[in-house]
mmCIF file of C-alpha atoms in Angstrom:
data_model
loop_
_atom_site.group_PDB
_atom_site.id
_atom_site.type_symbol
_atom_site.label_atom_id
_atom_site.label_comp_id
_atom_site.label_asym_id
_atom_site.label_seq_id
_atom_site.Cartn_x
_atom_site.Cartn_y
_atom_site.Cartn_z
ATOM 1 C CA UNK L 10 6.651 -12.935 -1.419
ATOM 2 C CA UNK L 11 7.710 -16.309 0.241
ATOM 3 C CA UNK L 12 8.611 -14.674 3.405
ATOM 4 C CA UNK L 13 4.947 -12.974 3.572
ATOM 5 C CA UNK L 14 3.075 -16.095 3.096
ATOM 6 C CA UNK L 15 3.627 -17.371 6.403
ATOM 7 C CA UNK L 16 2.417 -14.007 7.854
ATOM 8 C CA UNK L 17 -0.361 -14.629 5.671
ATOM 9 C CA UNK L 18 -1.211 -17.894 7.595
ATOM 10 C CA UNK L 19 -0.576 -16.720 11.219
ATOM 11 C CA UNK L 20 -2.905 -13.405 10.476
ATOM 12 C CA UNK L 21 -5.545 -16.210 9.717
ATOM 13 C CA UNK L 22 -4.816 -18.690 12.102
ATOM 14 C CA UNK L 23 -4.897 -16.016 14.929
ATOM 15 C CA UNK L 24 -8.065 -14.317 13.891
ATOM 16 C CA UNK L 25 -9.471 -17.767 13.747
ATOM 17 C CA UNK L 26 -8.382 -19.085 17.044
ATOM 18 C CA UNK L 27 -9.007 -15.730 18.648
ATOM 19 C CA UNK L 28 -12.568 -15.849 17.567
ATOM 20 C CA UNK L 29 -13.307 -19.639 18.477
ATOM 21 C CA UNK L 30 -11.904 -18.421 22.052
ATOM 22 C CA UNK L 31 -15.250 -15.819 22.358
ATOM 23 C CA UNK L 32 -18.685 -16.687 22.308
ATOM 24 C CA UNK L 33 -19.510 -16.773 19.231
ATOM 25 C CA UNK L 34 -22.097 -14.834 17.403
ATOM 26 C CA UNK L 35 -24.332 -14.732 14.202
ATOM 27 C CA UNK L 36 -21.693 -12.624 11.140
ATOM 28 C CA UNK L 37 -22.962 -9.318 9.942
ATOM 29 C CA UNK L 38 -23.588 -8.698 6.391
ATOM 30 C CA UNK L 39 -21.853 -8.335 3.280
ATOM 31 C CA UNK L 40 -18.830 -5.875 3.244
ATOM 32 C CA UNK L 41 -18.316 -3.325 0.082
ATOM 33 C CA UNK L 42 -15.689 -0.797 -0.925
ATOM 34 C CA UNK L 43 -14.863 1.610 -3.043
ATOM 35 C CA UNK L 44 -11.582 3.639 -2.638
ATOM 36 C CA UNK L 45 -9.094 6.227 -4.358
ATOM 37 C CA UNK L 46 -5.564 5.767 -3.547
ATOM 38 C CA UNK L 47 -2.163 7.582 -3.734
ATOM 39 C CA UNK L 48 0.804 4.905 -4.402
ATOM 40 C CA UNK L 49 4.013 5.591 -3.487
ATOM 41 C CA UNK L 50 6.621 2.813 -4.854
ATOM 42 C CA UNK L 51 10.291 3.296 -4.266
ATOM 43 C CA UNK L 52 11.494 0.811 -6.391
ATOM 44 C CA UNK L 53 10.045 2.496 -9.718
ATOM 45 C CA UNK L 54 11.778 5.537 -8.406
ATOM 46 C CA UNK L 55 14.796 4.078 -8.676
ATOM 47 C CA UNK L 56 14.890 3.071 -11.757
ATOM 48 C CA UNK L 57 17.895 4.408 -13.787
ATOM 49 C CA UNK L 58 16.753 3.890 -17.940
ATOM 50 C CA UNK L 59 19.035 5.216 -20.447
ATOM 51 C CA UNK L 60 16.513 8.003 -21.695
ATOM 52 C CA UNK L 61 16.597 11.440 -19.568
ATOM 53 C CA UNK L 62 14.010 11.285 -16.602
ATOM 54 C CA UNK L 63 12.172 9.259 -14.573
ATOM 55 C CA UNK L 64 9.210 7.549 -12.540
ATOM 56 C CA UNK L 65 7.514 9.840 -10.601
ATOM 57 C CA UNK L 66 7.539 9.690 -6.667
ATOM 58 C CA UNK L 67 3.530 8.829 -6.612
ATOM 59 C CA UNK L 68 1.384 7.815 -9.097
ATOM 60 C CA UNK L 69 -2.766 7.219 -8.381
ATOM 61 C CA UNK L 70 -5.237 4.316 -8.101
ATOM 62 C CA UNK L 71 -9.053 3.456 -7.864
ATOM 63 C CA UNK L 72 -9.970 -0.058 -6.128
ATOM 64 C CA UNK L 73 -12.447 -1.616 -4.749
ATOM 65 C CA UNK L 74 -13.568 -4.912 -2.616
ATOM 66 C CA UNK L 75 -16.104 -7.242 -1.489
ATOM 67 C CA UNK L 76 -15.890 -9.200 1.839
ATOM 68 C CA UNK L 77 -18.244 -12.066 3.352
ATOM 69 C CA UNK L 78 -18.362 -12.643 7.004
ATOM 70 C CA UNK L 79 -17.374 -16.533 7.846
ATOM 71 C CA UNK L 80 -17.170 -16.463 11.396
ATOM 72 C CA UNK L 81 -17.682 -14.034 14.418
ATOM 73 C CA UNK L 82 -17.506 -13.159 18.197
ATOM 74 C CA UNK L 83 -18.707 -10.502 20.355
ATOM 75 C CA UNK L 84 -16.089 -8.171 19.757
ATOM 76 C CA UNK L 85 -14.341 -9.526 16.343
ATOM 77 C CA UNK L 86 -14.908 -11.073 12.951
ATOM 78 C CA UNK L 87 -13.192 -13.115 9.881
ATOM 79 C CA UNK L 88 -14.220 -11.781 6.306
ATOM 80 C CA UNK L 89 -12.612 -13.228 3.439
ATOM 81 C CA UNK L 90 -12.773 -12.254 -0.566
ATOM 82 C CA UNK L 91 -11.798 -10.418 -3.098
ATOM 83 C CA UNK L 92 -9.398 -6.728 -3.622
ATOM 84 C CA UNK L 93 -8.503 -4.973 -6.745
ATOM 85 C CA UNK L 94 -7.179 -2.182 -8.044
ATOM 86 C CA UNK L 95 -5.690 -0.524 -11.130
ATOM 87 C CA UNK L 96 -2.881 2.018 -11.125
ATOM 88 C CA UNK L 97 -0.740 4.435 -12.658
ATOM 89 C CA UNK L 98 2.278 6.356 -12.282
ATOM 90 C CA UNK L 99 3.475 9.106 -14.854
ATOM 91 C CA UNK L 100 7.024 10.169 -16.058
ATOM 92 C CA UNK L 101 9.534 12.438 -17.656
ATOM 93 C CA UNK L 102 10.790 9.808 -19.698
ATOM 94 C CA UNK L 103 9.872 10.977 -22.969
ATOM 95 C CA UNK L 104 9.394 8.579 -25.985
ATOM 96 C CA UNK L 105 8.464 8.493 -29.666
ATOM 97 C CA UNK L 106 4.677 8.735 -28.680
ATOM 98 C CA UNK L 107 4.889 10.404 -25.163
ATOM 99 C CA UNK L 108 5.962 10.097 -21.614
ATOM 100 C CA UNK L 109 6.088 6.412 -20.325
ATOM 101 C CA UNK L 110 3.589 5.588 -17.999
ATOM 102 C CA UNK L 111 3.809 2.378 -15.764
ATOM 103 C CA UNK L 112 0.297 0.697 -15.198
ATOM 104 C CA UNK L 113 -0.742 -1.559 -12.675
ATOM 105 C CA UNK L 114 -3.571 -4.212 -12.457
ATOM 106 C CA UNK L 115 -4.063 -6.307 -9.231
ATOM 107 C CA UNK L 116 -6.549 -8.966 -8.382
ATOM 108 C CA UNK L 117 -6.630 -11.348 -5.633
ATOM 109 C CA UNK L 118 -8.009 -13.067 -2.286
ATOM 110 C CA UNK L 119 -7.993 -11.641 0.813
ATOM 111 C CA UNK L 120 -8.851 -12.121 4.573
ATOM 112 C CA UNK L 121 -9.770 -8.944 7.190
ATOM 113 C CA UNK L 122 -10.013 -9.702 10.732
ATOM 114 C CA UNK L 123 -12.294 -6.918 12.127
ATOM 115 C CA UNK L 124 -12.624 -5.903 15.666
ATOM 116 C CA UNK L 125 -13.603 -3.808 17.895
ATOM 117 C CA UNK L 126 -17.060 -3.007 19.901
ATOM 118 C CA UNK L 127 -18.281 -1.505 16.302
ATOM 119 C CA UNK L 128 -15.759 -4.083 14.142
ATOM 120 C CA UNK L 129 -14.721 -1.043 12.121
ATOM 121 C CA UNK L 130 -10.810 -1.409 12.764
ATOM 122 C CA UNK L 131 -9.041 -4.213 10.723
ATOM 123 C CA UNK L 132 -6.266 -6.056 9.854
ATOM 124 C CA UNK L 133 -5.858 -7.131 6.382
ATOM 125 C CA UNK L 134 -3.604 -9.805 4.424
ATOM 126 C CA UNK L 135 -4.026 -11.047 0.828
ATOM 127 C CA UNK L 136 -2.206 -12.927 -2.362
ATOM 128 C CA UNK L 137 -3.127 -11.841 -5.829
ATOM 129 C CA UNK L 138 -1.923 -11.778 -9.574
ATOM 130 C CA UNK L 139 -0.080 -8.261 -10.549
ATOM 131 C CA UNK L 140 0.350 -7.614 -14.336
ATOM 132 C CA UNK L 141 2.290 -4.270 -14.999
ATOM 133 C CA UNK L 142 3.685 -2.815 -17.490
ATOM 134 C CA UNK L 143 5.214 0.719 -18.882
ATOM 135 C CA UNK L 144 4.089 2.212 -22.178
ATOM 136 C CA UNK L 145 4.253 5.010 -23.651
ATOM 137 C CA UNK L 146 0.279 6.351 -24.769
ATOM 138 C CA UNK L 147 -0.614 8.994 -26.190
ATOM 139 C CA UNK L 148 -2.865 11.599 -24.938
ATOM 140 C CA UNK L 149 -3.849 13.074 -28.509
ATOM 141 C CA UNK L 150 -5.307 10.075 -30.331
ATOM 142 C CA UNK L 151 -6.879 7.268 -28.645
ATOM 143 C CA UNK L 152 -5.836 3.938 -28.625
ATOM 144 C CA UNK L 153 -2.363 4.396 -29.967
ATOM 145 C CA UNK L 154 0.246 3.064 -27.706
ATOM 146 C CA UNK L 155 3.542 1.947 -27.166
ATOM 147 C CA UNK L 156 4.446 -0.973 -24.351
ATOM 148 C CA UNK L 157 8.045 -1.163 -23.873
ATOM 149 C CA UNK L 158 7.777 -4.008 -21.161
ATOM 150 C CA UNK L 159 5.538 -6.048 -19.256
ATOM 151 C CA UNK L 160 5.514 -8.458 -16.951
ATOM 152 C CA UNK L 161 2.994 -10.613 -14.285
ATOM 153 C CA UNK L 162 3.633 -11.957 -10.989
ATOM 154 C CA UNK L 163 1.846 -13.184 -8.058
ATOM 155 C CA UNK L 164 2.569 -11.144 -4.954
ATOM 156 C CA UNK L 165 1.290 -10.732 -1.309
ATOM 157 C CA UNK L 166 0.362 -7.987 0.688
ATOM 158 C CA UNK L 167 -0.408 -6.799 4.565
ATOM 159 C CA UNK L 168 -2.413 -3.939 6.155
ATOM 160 C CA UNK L 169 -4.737 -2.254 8.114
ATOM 161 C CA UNK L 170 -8.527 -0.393 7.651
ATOM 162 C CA UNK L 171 -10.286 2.021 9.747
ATOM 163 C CA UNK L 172 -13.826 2.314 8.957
ATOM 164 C CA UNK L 173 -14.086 5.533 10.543
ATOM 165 C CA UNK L 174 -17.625 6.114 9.428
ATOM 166 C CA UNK L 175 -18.962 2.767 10.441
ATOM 167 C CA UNK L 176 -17.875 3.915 14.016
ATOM 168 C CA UNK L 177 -20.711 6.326 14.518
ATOM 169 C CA UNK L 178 -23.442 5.130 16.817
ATOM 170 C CA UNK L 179 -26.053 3.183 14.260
ATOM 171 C CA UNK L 180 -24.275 4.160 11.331
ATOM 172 C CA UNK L 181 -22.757 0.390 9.382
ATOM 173 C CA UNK L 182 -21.268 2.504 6.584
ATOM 174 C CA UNK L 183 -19.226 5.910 5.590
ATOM 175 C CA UNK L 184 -15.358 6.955 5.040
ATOM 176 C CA UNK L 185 -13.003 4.840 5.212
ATOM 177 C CA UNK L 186 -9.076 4.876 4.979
ATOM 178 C CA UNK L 187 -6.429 2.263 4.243
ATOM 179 C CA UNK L 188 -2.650 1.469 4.430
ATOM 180 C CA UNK L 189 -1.628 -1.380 2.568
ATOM 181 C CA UNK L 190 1.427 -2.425 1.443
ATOM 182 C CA UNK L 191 2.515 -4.781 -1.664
ATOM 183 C CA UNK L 192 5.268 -6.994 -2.088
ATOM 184 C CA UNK L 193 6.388 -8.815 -5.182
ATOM 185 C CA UNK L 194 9.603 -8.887 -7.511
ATOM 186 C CA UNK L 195 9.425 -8.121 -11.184
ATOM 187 C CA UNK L 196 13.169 -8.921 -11.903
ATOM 188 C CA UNK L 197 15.212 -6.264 -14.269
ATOM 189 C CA UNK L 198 13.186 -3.709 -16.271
ATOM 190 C CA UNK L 199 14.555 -3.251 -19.942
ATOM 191 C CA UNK L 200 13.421 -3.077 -23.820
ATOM 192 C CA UNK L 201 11.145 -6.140 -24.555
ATOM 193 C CA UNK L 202 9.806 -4.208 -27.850
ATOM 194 C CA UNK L 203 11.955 -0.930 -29.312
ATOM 195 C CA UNK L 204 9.831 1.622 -30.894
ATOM 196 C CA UNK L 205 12.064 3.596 -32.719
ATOM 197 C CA UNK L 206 14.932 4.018 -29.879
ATOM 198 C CA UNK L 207 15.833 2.191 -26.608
ATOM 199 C CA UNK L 208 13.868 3.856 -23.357
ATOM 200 C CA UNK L 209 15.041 1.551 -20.411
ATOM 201 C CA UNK L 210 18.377 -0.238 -22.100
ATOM 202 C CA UNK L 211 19.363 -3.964 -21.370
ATOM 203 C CA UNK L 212 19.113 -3.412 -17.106
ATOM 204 C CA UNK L 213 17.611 -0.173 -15.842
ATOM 205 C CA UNK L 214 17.127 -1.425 -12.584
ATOM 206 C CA UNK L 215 15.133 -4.237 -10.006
ATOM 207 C CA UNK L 216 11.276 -3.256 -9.961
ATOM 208 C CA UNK L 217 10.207 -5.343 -6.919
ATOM 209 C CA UNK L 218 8.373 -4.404 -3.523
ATOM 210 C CA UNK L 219 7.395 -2.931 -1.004
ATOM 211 C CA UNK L 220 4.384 -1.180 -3.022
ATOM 212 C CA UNK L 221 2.266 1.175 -0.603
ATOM 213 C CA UNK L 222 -0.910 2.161 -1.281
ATOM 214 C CA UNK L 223 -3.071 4.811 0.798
ATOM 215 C CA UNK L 224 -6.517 3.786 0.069
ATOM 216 C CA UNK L 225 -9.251 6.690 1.142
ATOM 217 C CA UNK L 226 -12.886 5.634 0.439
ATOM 218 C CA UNK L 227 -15.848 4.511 1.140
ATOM 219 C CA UNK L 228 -16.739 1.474 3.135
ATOM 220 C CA UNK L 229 -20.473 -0.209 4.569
ATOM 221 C CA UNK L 230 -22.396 -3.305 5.461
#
């Protein structure tokens, strides 16, 4: 995460300086999206507990954000504000209750420089809390539940958008797909809280980054 904070900086300190460089021009509106994502997340992959199985290669999402204009040019624009999402990603690891599942909350700021002649292409960096955690719940009654670990972090991420809808002559909203990718370093997953046996043992592996996410949606203004 330390190394991606400077990026962090640069991506804003270009998109600034880039923008005071053109003649400068009155922000477009509020920025919305909803999205749907596959994750893919090597690290959880990797994982080696002491039960049979595993994580599975991609697990799925549902996010959203909310982005205000703060400065623009003729053919660019700095948005800053808020992303979120919460994930999951299913297993054969199979417990007292059922399979483990390891979910994943995110919330945190971000900044998109948009450009473009119809500012629908962007480049996006953030820094956010992540709180995950892998349980085992069960799919027969509600509400009964199993976490076997958990643990919260703040992390960073990078990226890029293509609003491919809001590219359409007169059109400010429509589809919209993302790539972003998440990095932060939950140290060694194992047993915080036995059930009835050990899932994970005292060190089934390092759960840490990169996270990607492809983000499909919609996007508009």
């Amino acid at each position: 995460m330390k190394a991606l904070t400077p990026l962090i900086l640069i991506l804003s300190f270009t998109a600034t300086t880039g923008l005071a460089a053109e003649p400068q021009q009155q922000p477009q509106g509020l920025r919305s999206e909803i999205w749907l994502a596959v994750t893919s997340w090597p690290a959880l992959g990797d994982l080696q507990p002491i039960s049979a199985g595993g994580f599975d290669a991609a697990g799925f999402g549902l996010g959203g954000a909310v982005h205000w204009p703060v400065q623009a040019s003729e053919n660019s624009e700095l948005l800053v504000g808020i992303d979120g999402f919460i994930a999951a990603t299913g297993s054969s690891i199979t417990g007292v209750i059922d399979d483990v599942l390891a979910r994943h909350l995110f919330l945190g700021g971000s900044v998109k420089w948009a450009f473009g002649e119809a500012r629908n292409v962007q480049l996006d960096a953030g820094l956010g809390f992540h709180l995950v955690d892998m349980a085992e719940v069960s799919t027969e009654f509600s509400g009964v539940e199993h976490e076997a670990w958990e643990a919260s972090r703040v992390g960073a991420f990078v990226g890029g958008t293509w609003d491919i809808g809001a590219g359409r002559p007169g059109k400010t909203g429509g589809f919209s797909l993302s790539l972003k990718v998440h990095f932060t370093d939950f140290g060694s997953i194992h047993d915080e809280n036995v059930l009835v046996q050990p899932l994970f043992g005292p060190d089934a592996g390092q759960l840490d980054g990169p996270l990607y996410l492809l983000q499909i949606g919609w996007a508009g203004r």
